[in-house]
Coordinates of C-alpha atoms and ligand atoms in Angstrom, one line a residue:
Chain Z
X1 CA 9.8 -8.8 -11.4
X2 CA 9.5 -7.5 -7.8
X3 CA 11.4 -9.2 -5.1
X4 CA 11.2 -9.5 -1.4
X5 CA 14.7 -10.1 -0.1
X6 CA 16.7 -10.1 3.1
X7 CA 19.8 -7.9 3.2
X8 CA 22.4 -7.5 6.0
X9 CA 23.5 -4.1 7.3
X10 CA 26.9 -3.3 5.8
X11 CA 27.8 0.3 6.6
X12 CA 26.8 3.9 7.1
X13 CA 28.3 7.0 5.7
X14 CA 27.0 9.9 7.8
X15 CA 26.8 13.1 5.8
X16 CA 25.7 15.4 8.6
X17 CA 23.6 15.1 11.8
X18 CA 20.4 14.1 9.9
X19 CA 21.5 12.6 6.6
X20 CA 23.2 9.3 6.0
X21 CA 23.9 6.8 3.3
X22 CA 22.9 3.3 4.3
X23 CA 24.5 0.3 2.4
X24 CA 23.0 -3.2 2.6
X25 CA 24.5 -6.4 1.4
X26 CA 23.2 -9.7 0.3
X27 CA 24.8 -13.1 -0.5
X28 CA 22.2 -13.4 -3.3
X29 CA 22.2 -11.4 -6.5
X30 CA 20.5 -8.0 -6.8
X31 CA 17.7 -7.5 -9.3
X32 CA 18.0 -5.0 -12.1
X33 CA 17.2 -1.5 -10.9
X34 CA 16.3 1.5 -13.1
X35 CA 16.8 5.2 -12.3
X36 CA 13.7 6.3 -10.4
X37 CA 12.9 2.9 -8.9
X38 CA 12.4 2.8 -5.1
X39 CA 12.3 0.1 -2.4
X40 CA 10.1 -0.5 0.7
X41 CA 12.2 -1.3 3.8
X42 CA 11.0 -3.1 6.9
X43 CA 12.7 -1.2 9.7
X44 CA 14.3 -3.7 12.1
X45 CA 14.3 -3.4 15.9
X46 CA 11.4 -1.0 15.7
X47 CA 8.1 -2.6 16.8
X48 CA 6.6 0.9 16.9
X49 CA 7.2 1.5 13.2
X50 CA 4.2 -0.3 11.8
X51 CA 4.5 0.1 8.0
X52 CA 7.5 -0.2 5.7
X53 CA 9.3 2.9 4.6
X54 CA 9.7 3.9 0.9
X55 CA 13.2 5.0 -0.2
X56 CA 14.6 5.7 -3.6
X57 CA 17.6 3.5 -4.6
X58 CA 20.7 5.7 -4.4
X59 CA 23.1 3.2 -5.8
X60 CA 23.6 -0.5 -6.5
X61 CA 26.7 -2.6 -7.0
X62 CA 26.1 -5.9 -8.8
X63 CA 29.6 -7.1 -8.2
X64 CA 29.6 -6.5 -4.5
X65 CA 25.9 -7.3 -4.1
X66 CA 25.2 -4.1 -2.3
X67 CA 22.4 -1.6 -2.5
X68 CA 22.4 1.8 -0.9
X69 CA 20.0 4.5 0.2
X70 CA 20.3 8.1 1.0
X71 CA 18.2 8.8 4.0
X72 CA 17.1 12.0 5.7
X73 CA 15.9 11.6 9.3
X74 CA 12.2 12.8 9.4
X75 CA 10.6 10.7 12.1
X76 CA 10.9 7.4 14.0
X77 CA 11.3 5.2 11.0
X78 CA 14.2 7.0 9.4
X79 CA 15.8 7.5 12.8
X80 CA 15.7 3.8 13.7
X81 CA 17.0 2.9 10.3
X82 CA 20.0 5.0 11.2
X83 CA 20.8 2.8 14.3
X84 CA 21.5 -0.6 12.7
X85 CA 24.3 -2.7 14.0
X86 CA 26.5 -5.4 12.4
X87 CA 24.4 -8.5 11.6
X88 CA 21.1 -6.7 11.5
X89 CA 18.8 -8.0 8.8
X90 CA 16.7 -5.6 6.7
X91 CA 13.9 -7.0 4.6
X92 CA 13.5 -5.1 1.3
X93 CA 10.8 -5.1 -1.4
X94 CA 12.1 -3.8 -4.7
X95 CA 12.4 -2.7 -7.5
X96 CA 9.2 -0.7 -7.2
X97 CA 7.7 1.9 -9.5
X98 CA 8.5 3.2 -12.9
X99 CA 11.6 5.0 -14.1
X100 CA 12.6 8.3 -15.7
X101 CA 12.5 8.4 -19.5
X102 CA 15.7 9.3 -21.1
X103 CA 15.3 8.9 -24.9
X104 CA 15.4 12.1 -26.9
X105 CA 17.2 14.1 -24.2
X106 CA 20.4 16.0 -25.2
X107 CA 20.9 18.5 -22.4
X108 CA 19.3 17.8 -19.0
X109 CA 18.8 19.9 -15.9
X110 CA 18.3 17.9 -12.8
X111 CA 16.7 20.0 -10.0
X112 CA 16.7 18.5 -6.5
X113 CA 16.0 19.6 -3.0
X114 CA 16.1 17.9 0.4
X115 CA 16.0 14.1 0.2
X116 CA 14.9 14.4 -3.4
X117 CA 18.4 14.1 -4.7
X118 CA 18.6 10.3 -4.1
X119 CA 17.4 9.2 -7.6
X120 CA 19.8 11.5 -9.3
X121 CA 22.9 9.3 -9.0
X122 CA 21.5 6.4 -11.0
X123 CA 19.7 8.8 -13.4
X124 CA 22.8 10.9 -13.9
X125 CA 24.9 7.9 -14.6
X126 CA 22.5 6.6 -17.2
X127 CA 22.1 10.0 -18.9
X128 CA 25.9 10.3 -19.0
X129 CA 26.2 6.9 -20.5
X130 CA 23.8 7.9 -23.2
X131 CA 25.9 11.0 -24.0
X132 CA 23.5 13.5 -22.4
X133 CA 25.0 16.7 -21.1
X134 CA 24.0 17.1 -17.4
X135 CA 23.7 20.0 -15.1
X136 CA 22.6 19.5 -11.5
X137 CA 20.8 22.3 -9.6
X138 CA 20.7 21.5 -5.9
X139 CA 18.7 23.7 -3.4
X140 CA 19.2 23.6 0.3
X141 CA 18.5 25.8 3.4
X142 CA 22.2 26.1 4.2
X143 CA 25.7 25.0 3.2
X144 CA 25.7 21.9 5.5
X145 CA 22.6 20.6 3.7
X146 CA 24.2 20.6 0.3
X147 CA 25.1 16.9 0.0
X148 CA 26.4 14.5 -2.6
X149 CA 27.9 17.2 -4.7
X150 CA 31.2 15.3 -5.1
X151 CA 29.2 12.4 -6.7
X152 CA 27.3 14.8 -8.9
X153 CA 30.5 16.5 -10.1
X154 CA 31.7 13.2 -11.6
X155 CA 28.6 13.2 -13.8
X156 CA 28.2 16.9 -14.8
X157 CA 28.1 20.5 -13.8
X158 CA 26.8 21.3 -10.3
X159 CA 24.9 24.5 -9.5
X160 CA 23.8 25.3 -5.9
X161 CA 21.4 27.7 -4.2
X162 CA 21.1 28.1 -0.4
X163 CA 18.4 30.1 1.3
X164 CA 20.9 31.7 3.6
X165 CA 23.5 32.4 1.0
X166 CA 26.2 30.3 2.6
X167 CA 26.8 28.5 -0.7
X168 CA 26.1 29.2 -4.4
X169 CA 23.4 31.7 -5.2
X170 CA 21.1 33.0 -2.5
X171 CA 17.4 32.0 -2.5
X172 CA 15.3 29.1 -3.8
X173 CA 16.3 26.9 -6.7
X174 CA 13.6 28.6 -8.8
X175 CA 15.5 31.9 -8.4
X176 CA 18.7 30.5 -9.9
X177 CA 20.1 32.6 -12.8
X178 CA 20.0 29.4 -15.0
X179 CA 16.4 30.2 -15.4
X180 CA 16.8 33.9 -16.3
X181 CA 19.6 33.3 -18.7
X182 CA 19.0 31.9 -22.1
X183 CA 17.6 28.4 -21.4
X184 CA 19.8 25.7 -23.0
X185 CA 18.2 22.5 -21.7
X186 CA 15.7 20.3 -23.5
X187 CA 14.6 18.4 -20.4
X188 CA 14.1 19.0 -16.7
X189 CA 14.0 16.2 -14.1
X190 CA 13.0 17.2 -10.6
X191 CA 12.6 15.6 -7.2
X192 CA 12.1 17.2 -3.8
X193 CA 9.4 19.0 -1.8
X194 CA 6.1 19.3 -3.7
X195 CA 6.1 23.2 -3.8
X196 CA 9.5 23.1 -5.3
X197 CA 8.5 20.6 -8.0
X198 CA 5.4 22.5 -8.8
X199 CA 7.3 25.7 -9.3
X200 CA 9.8 23.9 -11.5
X201 CA 7.0 22.4 -13.5
X202 CA 5.6 25.9 -14.2
X203 CA 9.0 27.0 -15.3
X204 CA 9.2 24.0 -17.6
X205 CA 5.9 25.1 -19.2
X206 CA 7.2 28.7 -19.6
X207 CA 10.4 27.4 -21.3
X208 CA 8.5 24.9 -23.4
X209 CA 10.5 21.9 -22.2
X210 CA 9.5 18.5 -21.0
X211 CA 9.6 18.0 -17.2
X212 CA 9.5 14.8 -15.2
X213 CA 9.0 14.8 -11.4
X214 CA 9.5 12.0 -9.0
X215 CA 6.8 12.2 -6.3
X216 CA 7.0 11.1 -2.7
X217 CA 3.5 10.4 -1.6
X218 CA 2.5 8.6 1.6
X219 CA 2.4 4.9 0.9
X220 CA 1.0 1.9 2.9
X221 CA 2.2 -0.9 0.6
X222 CA 4.3 0.4 -2.3
X223 CA 3.1 -2.2 -4.8
X224 CA -0.4 -1.3 -5.9
X225 CA -2.5 -3.1 -3.3
X226 CA -3.9 -0.3 -1.1
X227 CA -4.7 2.6 -3.4
X228 CA -3.5 5.1 -0.7
X229 CA -0.8 6.8 -2.6
X230 CA -2.7 8.5 -5.4
X231 CA -2.0 11.7 -7.2
X232 CA -4.6 13.5 -9.2
X233 CA -3.8 13.5 -12.9
X234 CA -5.7 14.7 -16.0
X235 CA -6.7 11.0 -16.4
X236 CA -8.0 10.6 -12.8
X237 CA -6.3 9.4 -9.7
X238 CA -3.2 7.3 -10.3
X239 CA -1.1 5.3 -7.9
X240 CA 2.3 6.9 -7.3
X241 CA 3.8 3.5 -6.4
X242 CA 2.9 1.7 -9.6
X243 CA 2.2 4.3 -12.3
X244 CA 4.8 6.6 -10.7
X245 CA 6.8 7.7 -8.8
X246 CA 7.9 9.5 -12.0
X247 CA 5.3 11.5 -13.9
X248 CA 5.5 13.9 -16.7
X249 CA 4.4 17.1 -15.0
X250 CA 2.0 18.0 -17.9
X251 CA -0.1 15.0 -16.8
X252 CA -0.5 16.1 -13.2
X253 CA -3.5 18.0 -12.0
X254 CA -1.7 19.3 -8.8
Chain D
X1 CA -2.8 -34.8 7.1
X2 CA -4.9 -32.1 8.7
X3 CA -8.3 -31.5 7.0
X4 CA -8.3 -27.9 6.0
X5 CA -11.4 -27.7 3.9
X6 CA -14.3 -25.3 4.7
X7 CA -17.7 -25.1 3.0
X8 CA -20.2 -22.4 3.3
X9 CA -23.1 -23.4 1.0
X10 CA -21.8 -23.1 -2.6
X11 CA -18.5 -21.7 -1.4
X12 CA -15.8 -24.4 -1.0
X13 CA -12.5 -23.2 0.4
X14 CA -9.4 -25.4 0.4
X15 CA -8.3 -23.7 3.6
X16 CA -9.8 -21.0 5.9
X17 CA -7.2 -18.4 5.0
X18 CA -8.4 -15.6 2.8
X19 CA -7.3 -12.0 2.1
X20 CA -9.4 -9.0 3.0
X21 CA -11.1 -6.7 0.5
X22 CA -9.1 -3.5 -0.3
X23 CA -5.8 -4.9 1.1
X24 CA -5.0 -7.4 -1.7
X25 CA -5.9 -5.5 -4.8
X26 CA -7.2 -8.1 -7.3
X27 CA -4.6 -10.6 -6.4
X28 CA -2.4 -9.8 -9.4
X29 CA -0.3 -7.3 -7.3
X30 CA 0.9 -10.3 -5.3
X31 CA 1.9 -12.8 -7.9
X32 CA 5.6 -11.8 -7.8
X33 CA 5.7 -12.6 -4.1
X34 CA 3.6 -15.7 -3.6
X35 CA 1.5 -18.4 -5.1
X36 CA -2.1 -17.3 -5.2
X37 CA -3.2 -20.9 -5.6
X38 CA -2.4 -21.6 -2.0
X39 CA -5.0 -19.3 -0.7
X40 CA -8.5 -20.3 0.4
X41 CA -9.9 -17.3 -1.2
X42 CA -9.4 -13.7 -2.2
X43 CA -11.9 -11.0 -1.3
X44 CA -11.1 -8.5 -4.1
X45 CA -11.2 -4.7 -3.9
X46 CA -14.7 -3.2 -3.3
X47 CA -16.8 -2.8 -6.5
X48 CA -19.4 -0.3 -7.3
X49 CA -21.9 0.0 -10.2
X50 CA -20.0 2.9 -11.8
X51 CA -16.3 3.9 -11.8
X52 CA -15.3 5.8 -8.6
X53 CA -12.3 8.1 -8.2
X54 CA -12.3 7.7 -4.4
X55 CA -11.3 10.4 -1.9
X56 CA -8.6 13.1 -2.4
X57 CA -5.0 12.5 -1.2
X58 CA -3.9 12.1 1.6
X59 CA -5.7 8.9 2.2
X60 CA -3.4 7.2 4.7
X61 CA -1.8 7.8 8.0
X62 CA 0.2 5.5 10.2
X63 CA -1.1 5.3 13.8
X64 CA 0.1 3.2 16.8
X65 CA -0.1 -0.5 15.8
X66 CA -2.2 0.3 12.8
X67 CA -3.2 2.7 10.0
X68 CA -6.0 4.9 9.0
X69 CA -7.3 4.8 5.4
X70 CA -9.8 6.9 3.5
X71 CA -9.5 5.4 0.0
X72 CA -13.2 5.7 -0.5
X73 CA -13.8 2.7 -2.8
X74 CA -11.8 3.8 -5.8
X75 CA -12.5 1.3 -8.5
X76 CA -13.3 1.1 -12.2
X77 CA -16.8 -0.3 -11.7
X78 CA -18.2 -3.8 -11.8
X79 CA -18.3 -4.1 -15.6
X80 CA -14.6 -3.4 -15.8
X81 CA -14.0 -6.0 -13.2
X82 CA -16.0 -8.6 -15.0
X83 CA -14.7 -7.9 -18.5
X84 CA -11.1 -6.9 -17.9
X85 CA -9.9 -8.0 -14.5
X86 CA -11.7 -11.3 -13.8
X87 CA -10.5 -13.0 -16.9
X88 CA -6.9 -12.6 -15.7
X89 CA -7.5 -14.1 -12.3
X90 CA -10.2 -16.6 -12.8
X91 CA -7.9 -19.5 -13.5
X92 CA -6.1 -19.4 -10.2
X93 CA -7.1 -22.3 -8.0
X94 CA -8.6 -20.1 -5.3
X95 CA -12.1 -18.6 -4.7
X96 CA -12.4 -15.0 -6.1
X97 CA -15.0 -13.3 -3.9
X98 CA -16.2 -9.8 -5.0
X99 CA -16.9 -7.1 -2.4
X100 CA -20.2 -5.4 -3.4
X101 CA -20.9 -1.7 -2.6
X102 CA -23.5 0.9 -3.4
X103 CA -25.0 4.2 -2.6
X104 CA -28.6 2.9 -2.8
X105 CA -30.2 -0.5 -2.5
X106 CA -30.8 -0.5 -6.3
X107 CA -27.1 -0.1 -6.8
X108 CA -26.3 -3.0 -4.6
X109 CA -28.8 -5.2 -6.4
X110 CA -27.6 -4.2 -9.9
X111 CA -24.0 -5.0 -9.0
X112 CA -25.1 -8.3 -7.5
X113 CA -27.2 -9.3 -10.5
X114 CA -24.2 -8.8 -12.8
X115 CA -22.0 -11.0 -10.5
X116 CA -24.7 -13.6 -10.2
X117 CA -24.2 -14.4 -13.9
X118 CA -20.5 -15.4 -13.5
X119 CA -20.2 -19.1 -13.2
X120 CA -16.8 -19.2 -11.5
X121 CA -17.8 -16.9 -8.7
X122 CA -19.5 -18.7 -5.9
X123 CA -19.9 -16.0 -3.4
X124 CA -20.1 -12.3 -2.8
X125 CA -19.4 -10.1 0.2
X126 CA -21.9 -7.4 0.7
X127 CA -20.1 -4.4 2.2
X128 CA -22.5 -2.4 4.3
X129 CA -19.8 -1.0 6.5
X130 CA -17.4 1.2 4.4
X131 CA -16.7 4.2 6.6
X132 CA -15.2 6.2 3.8
X133 CA -18.1 7.1 1.5
X134 CA -20.6 9.9 1.9
X135 CA -23.6 8.0 0.6
X136 CA -24.5 4.5 1.4
X137 CA -21.7 2.3 2.7
X138 CA -21.6 2.3 6.4
X139 CA -25.0 4.1 6.7
X140 CA -26.6 0.7 5.7
X141 CA -24.6 -1.2 8.3
X142 CA -25.2 0.9 11.4
X143 CA -28.9 0.6 11.6
X144 CA -30.8 -2.7 11.8
X145 CA -33.7 -1.9 9.5
X146 CA -31.4 -0.7 6.7
X147 CA -29.0 -3.6 7.1
X148 CA -32.0 -5.9 6.8
X149 CA -33.5 -4.0 3.8
X150 CA -30.3 -4.1 1.7
X151 CA -29.5 -7.8 2.6
X152 CA -33.1 -8.8 1.8
X153 CA -33.0 -7.1 -1.6
X154 CA -29.6 -8.6 -2.5
X155 CA -30.6 -12.0 -1.3
X156 CA -33.4 -12.0 -3.9
X157 CA -30.9 -11.2 -6.6
X158 CA -28.3 -13.7 -5.6
X159 CA -28.5 -17.5 -5.7
X160 CA -25.1 -18.4 -4.3
X161 CA -23.3 -17.8 -1.0
X162 CA -24.1 -14.4 0.4
X163 CA -21.7 -13.0 3.0
X164 CA -22.6 -9.7 4.7
X165 CA -19.7 -7.6 6.1
X166 CA -20.6 -5.9 9.3
X167 CA -19.5 -2.5 10.7
X168 CA -18.0 -2.3 14.2
X169 CA -19.3 1.2 14.5
X170 CA -22.6 0.1 16.2
X171 CA -23.9 -0.3 19.7
X172 CA -24.6 -4.0 19.5
X173 CA -23.2 -5.9 16.6
X174 CA -25.1 -9.0 17.5
X175 CA -28.4 -7.3 16.7
X176 CA -27.2 -6.5 13.1
X177 CA -25.8 -10.0 12.7
X178 CA -29.1 -11.6 13.8
X179 CA -31.0 -9.2 11.5
X180 CA -29.1 -10.1 8.3
X181 CA -29.3 -13.8 9.3
X182 CA -33.0 -13.5 9.5
X183 CA -33.3 -12.4 5.9
X184 CA -31.1 -15.0 4.4
X185 CA -27.4 -14.1 4.8
X186 CA -25.3 -17.3 4.5
X187 CA -22.4 -15.9 6.6
X188 CA -21.3 -12.7 8.2
X189 CA -17.8 -11.2 8.0
X190 CA -16.5 -9.0 10.7
X191 CA -15.4 -6.4 10.9
X192 CA -14.7 -3.5 8.7
X193 CA -12.5 -0.6 9.9
X194 CA -13.3 1.5 12.9
X195 CA -14.2 5.1 12.3
X196 CA -11.2 7.1 13.6
X197 CA -9.0 10.1 13.0
X198 CA -5.6 11.6 13.5
X199 CA -4.3 15.2 13.8
X200 CA -0.9 16.7 13.2
X201 CA -0.4 18.9 16.3
X202 CA 2.3 21.0 14.6
X203 CA 0.2 22.0 11.6
X204 CA -3.2 21.5 13.5
X205 CA -4.4 19.8 10.3
X206 CA -6.1 16.4 10.1
X207 CA -3.9 13.7 8.5
X208 CA -6.6 12.6 6.2
X209 CA -8.3 14.7 3.5
X210 CA -11.6 13.4 4.8
X211 CA -10.7 14.2 8.4
X212 CA -12.1 10.8 9.6
X213 CA -11.2 7.4 8.1
X214 CA -11.1 3.7 9.0
X215 CA -8.6 2.2 11.5
X216 CA -7.2 -1.2 10.7
X217 CA -4.4 -3.3 12.1
X218 CA -3.4 -4.9 15.5
X219 CA -4.7 -1.7 17.3
X220 CA -8.3 -3.0 16.7
X221 CA -7.7 -6.8 17.1
X222 CA -8.9 -7.3 20.7
X223 CA -12.2 -5.4 20.0
X224 CA -12.8 -7.4 16.8
X225 CA -12.0 -10.7 18.6
X226 CA -14.7 -9.8 21.2
X227 CA -17.2 -9.0 18.4
X228 CA -16.5 -12.3 16.6
X229 CA -17.1 -14.2 19.8
X230 CA -20.3 -12.4 20.6
X231 CA -21.7 -12.9 17.1
X232 CA -20.6 -16.5 17.0
X233 CA -22.7 -17.0 20.1
X234 CA -25.7 -15.1 18.7
X235 CA -26.2 -16.6 15.2
X236 CA -26.3 -20.0 13.5
X237 CA -24.5 -19.0 10.3
X238 CA -20.7 -19.1 10.0
X239 CA -18.6 -16.1 11.0
X240 CA -15.7 -14.8 9.0
X241 CA -13.3 -13.1 11.3
X242 CA -10.6 -10.4 10.7
X243 CA -8.8 -7.3 12.0
X244 CA -5.2 -7.1 12.9
X245 CA -4.2 -10.7 12.0
X246 CA -0.4 -10.4 11.6
X247 CA 0.6 -14.1 12.2
X248 CA -0.8 -17.6 12.6
X249 CA -1.3 -17.2 16.3
X250 CA -3.6 -14.2 15.7
X251 CA -5.5 -16.3 13.1
X252 CA -5.9 -19.2 15.5
X253 CA -7.3 -16.9 18.1
X254 CA -9.9 -15.7 15.7
X255 CA -10.8 -19.3 14.8
X256 CA -11.1 -20.2 18.5
X257 CA -13.3 -17.2 19.1
X258 CA -15.7 -18.6 16.5
X259 CA -14.4 -17.8 13.0
X260 CA -15.0 -20.4 10.3
X261 CA -12.8 -18.4 7.9
X262 CA -10.3 -15.6 8.5
X263 CA -9.3 -12.7 6.4
X264 CA -5.9 -11.1 6.4
X265 CA -5.9 -7.3 5.7
X266 CA -3.3 -4.7 6.5
X267 CA -0.6 -7.3 7.2
X268 CA -0.4 -7.9 3.4
X269 CA 1.1 -4.5 3.0
X270 CA 3.9 -5.2 5.4
X271 CA 4.6 -8.8 4.4
X272 CA 3.1 -9.7 1.0
X273 CA 3.9 -13.4 1.8
X274 CA 2.1 -13.4 5.2
X275 CA -1.0 -15.2 4.0
X276 CA 1.1 -18.3 3.0
X277 CA 3.1 -18.2 6.2
X278 CA -0.2 -18.1 8.2
X279 CA -1.5 -21.2 6.3
X280 CA 1.7 -23.0 7.2
X281 CA 1.5 -21.8 10.8
X282 CA -2.1 -23.0 11.3
X283 CA -1.1 -26.4 9.8
X284 CA 1.8 -26.7 12.3
X285 CA -0.5 -25.7 15.2
X286 CA -3.0 -28.3 14.2
X287 CA -0.3 -31.0 14.1
X288 CA 1.2 -29.9 17.5
X289 CA -2.3 -29.8 19.1
X290 CA -3.3 -33.1 17.5
X291 CA -6.2 -31.5 15.7
X292 CA -7.5 -33.5 12.7
X293 CA -9.6 -30.9 11.1
X294 CA -9.2 -27.2 11.3
X295 CA -13.0 -26.9 11.6
X296 CA -12.7 -28.6 15.1
X297 CA -11.1 -25.4 16.3
X298 CA -14.0 -23.1 15.4
X299 CA -15.3 -21.5 18.6
X300 CA -13.2 -24.0 20.6
X301 CA -12.1 -21.5 23.1
X302 CA -11.9 -23.2 26.5
X303 CA -13.7 -21.3 29.2
X304 CA -13.4 -23.6 32.1
Ligands
FAD401 C1 8.8 6.8 -3.7 C2 9.5 7.5 -2.5 C3 10.8 7.6 -2.5 C4 11.4 8.2 -1.4 N1 12.8 8.3 -1.4 C5 13.4 8.8 -0.3 C6 14.9 8.9 -0.2 O1 15.5 8.4 -1.1 N2 15.4 9.4 0.9 C7 14.7 9.8 2.0 O2 15.3 10.3 3.0 N3 13.3 9.8 1.9 C8 12.7 9.3 0.8 N4 11.3 9.3 0.8 C9 10.6 9.8 1.9 C10 10.6 8.8 3.1 O3 9.8 7.7 2.7 C11 10.0 9.4 4.4 O4 10.8 10.4 4.8 C12 9.9 8.4 5.5 O5 8.9 7.4 5.2 C13 9.6 9.0 6.8 O6 9.4 8.0 7.8 P1 9.6 8.3 9.3 O7 9.1 7.1 10.1 O8 11.0 8.7 9.6 O9 8.7 9.6 9.5 P2 7.2 9.7 10.2 O10 6.8 11.1 9.9 O11 7.2 9.2 11.6 O12 6.4 8.8 9.3 C14 5.0 8.6 9.5 C15 4.4 8.1 8.2 O13 4.4 9.0 7.2 C16 5.1 8.6 6.1 N5 5.9 9.7 5.6 C17 6.4 10.7 6.3 N6 7.1 11.6 5.5 C18 7.0 11.1 4.2 C19 7.4 11.6 3.0 N7 8.1 12.7 2.8 N8 7.1 10.8 1.9 C20 6.4 9.7 2.0 N9 5.9 9.3 3.2 C21 6.2 9.9 4.3 C22 5.9 7.5 6.6 O14 6.2 6.5 5.5 C23 5.0 6.8 7.6 O15 4.0 6.0 7.0 C24 10.7 8.7 -0.3 C25 9.3 8.5 -0.3 C26 8.7 7.9 -1.4 C27 7.2 7.7 -1.4
FMN402 C1 -6.5 0.5 2.5 C2 -7.7 -0.3 2.8 C3 -8.8 -0.4 1.9 C4 -9.9 -1.2 2.3 N1 -10.9 -1.3 1.3 C5 -12.0 -2.1 1.7 C6 -13.0 -2.3 0.7 O1 -13.0 -1.9 -0.5 N2 -14.1 -3.1 1.1 C7 -14.2 -3.6 2.3 O2 -15.2 -4.3 2.6 N3 -13.2 -3.4 3.2 C8 -12.2 -2.7 2.9 N4 -11.2 -2.5 3.9 C9 -11.3 -3.1 5.2 C10 -10.6 -4.5 5.3 O3 -11.1 -5.4 4.4 C11 -10.6 -5.0 6.7 O4 -12.0 -5.1 7.1 C12 -9.9 -4.1 7.7 O5 -8.8 -3.6 7.2 C13 -9.6 -4.9 9.0 O6 -8.7 -5.9 8.9 P1 -7.1 -5.7 9.1 O7 -6.9 -5.1 10.5 O8 -6.5 -7.1 9.1 O9 -6.6 -4.8 8.1 C14 -10.0 -1.8 3.6 C15 -8.9 -1.6 4.5 C16 -7.8 -0.9 4.1 C17 -6.7 -0.8 5.1
FES403 S1 1.1 2.5 -1.7 FE1 -0.4 1.0 -1.8 S2 -1.2 1.3 -3.8 FE2 0.5 2.7 -3.7

């Protein structure tokens, strides 16, 4: 069941000038959250930010009653969300959307770029728990933008590409040698910019493996009321907020 | 106890607070957040004769104090509504009011005839003001003769309360309101979204796939309030007011300007519990102002 719940600002962990982890706390319990689920946050102290902002759940701690988000500053909403102070209240609608499917996976490749790495902590943890072998492949422009790798290392192997060659292999994630060597994975999960996910989906077809992508479409509500967030699938337009954000890429007509 | 009841012919609402078509799904999307039984009514998502896929993505853009949408009446068709959706929502103690759309007058009539058969539905809202479809939609609502023609045809096919939803994209909205009143509309609802657009200066591209779309939210509230007041003074039938209602005070302003019923739209996306809060807020206002019946507030703006 979806909830609308007030949280209090707890803390930030700034990863670099435009990326931070925001942790919120409640005195109440936190609902069950599955890997891939997202939340819609009302940005406080920001009358010029009209709609809520969708963010994937990065992590949740049911003992401490905290929930955290990995945020990349894009515009006014994500900027204002990075300026909270002690006592600020944040209203959150969650858990929203579907989740990644895990059954039948033995060896998984998780390909992320930009802010699209957020769902990979919860996903990685659940895969690991199920005994799945995990490799993360993280793409970024430059070394400073390669984030959360310490967290990923706790869960599996971590491969990196940077466009300027300052870390890992040089180029885009799709150029990584993991794709030119003998392919040992039976599932790809991907989240990040659309062109990246499309390229990864094509590789998945080539390699004959299943691929799930988590989409970040523009949303007005996040819970199925407005029909603004659709993606074209082979079965017609589907709402990313209710039938996604996770789709098997073979169903998408992008 | 404040008397909250409203009646427009066959349509009896337990209070004047309803939700606007296209902003509240079919109600089911909100049951985790609120009790639908508290609402006066739910204007459900626009229906057409046949399934419609709507417009391509992107369909939404945030703008100052509002948003643009270009959904384009995506829906699975009136038969799907009647057979699959309505059975799930019919037992809620609130009025379910379908929003009827078409590309031709024949379409509107056919959809209406199907809905006329349903006992639990006491009213329809005729949408002649959708700015997001190529054929029909707003084209009917921006000229007086075509607004009259479609209303007249639907009136013949519908026995119960007929509400006509007007477009703000006209020179004089009172002319259209008087026109549809003259051929038997039981109420007018106003207004639909304002034709608008937004551009990304960096990419030089429009933010919507359709280039233009409909603007909703507080950005349009003062214009809509003016239109409600003008139409209230021009017709005898009840006026249903909306646009940018974000709280109880906004709702009361619309009632004072002449609305018998109000619809809450875009605000539902930001706070899915807002409609219940607005009902409570109106009740509190009535108590504080010693108003016995909410109907006493309709058009009660004090001008002297
Ligand atoms: C399901 C989902 C999960 C997401 N998870 C994360 C996450 O974990 N971390 C993170 O940093 N970002 C995430 N995003 C993207 C994030 O929602 C946007 O970056 C954010 O809304 C931008 O808001 P803004 O006000 O800063 O930018 P502005 O450009 O000022 O926003 C203007 C409008 O465009 C929308 N918008 C702009 N960029 C995006 C985008 N990339 N995706 C969707 N809507 C956008 C905004 O919501 C707003 O309505 C996610 C998006 C979705 C749909
Ligand atoms: C996403 C969206 C979809 C809409 N779909 C419909 C529709 O199907 N039929 C209709 O008559 N109006 C539709 N509308 C218009 C609303 O019912 C309402 O007239 C408008 O949004 C103004 O009210 P608001 O400012 O409170 O949102 C839609 C509005 C939005 C934002
Ligand atoms: S964002 Fe409103 S339906 Fe998906």
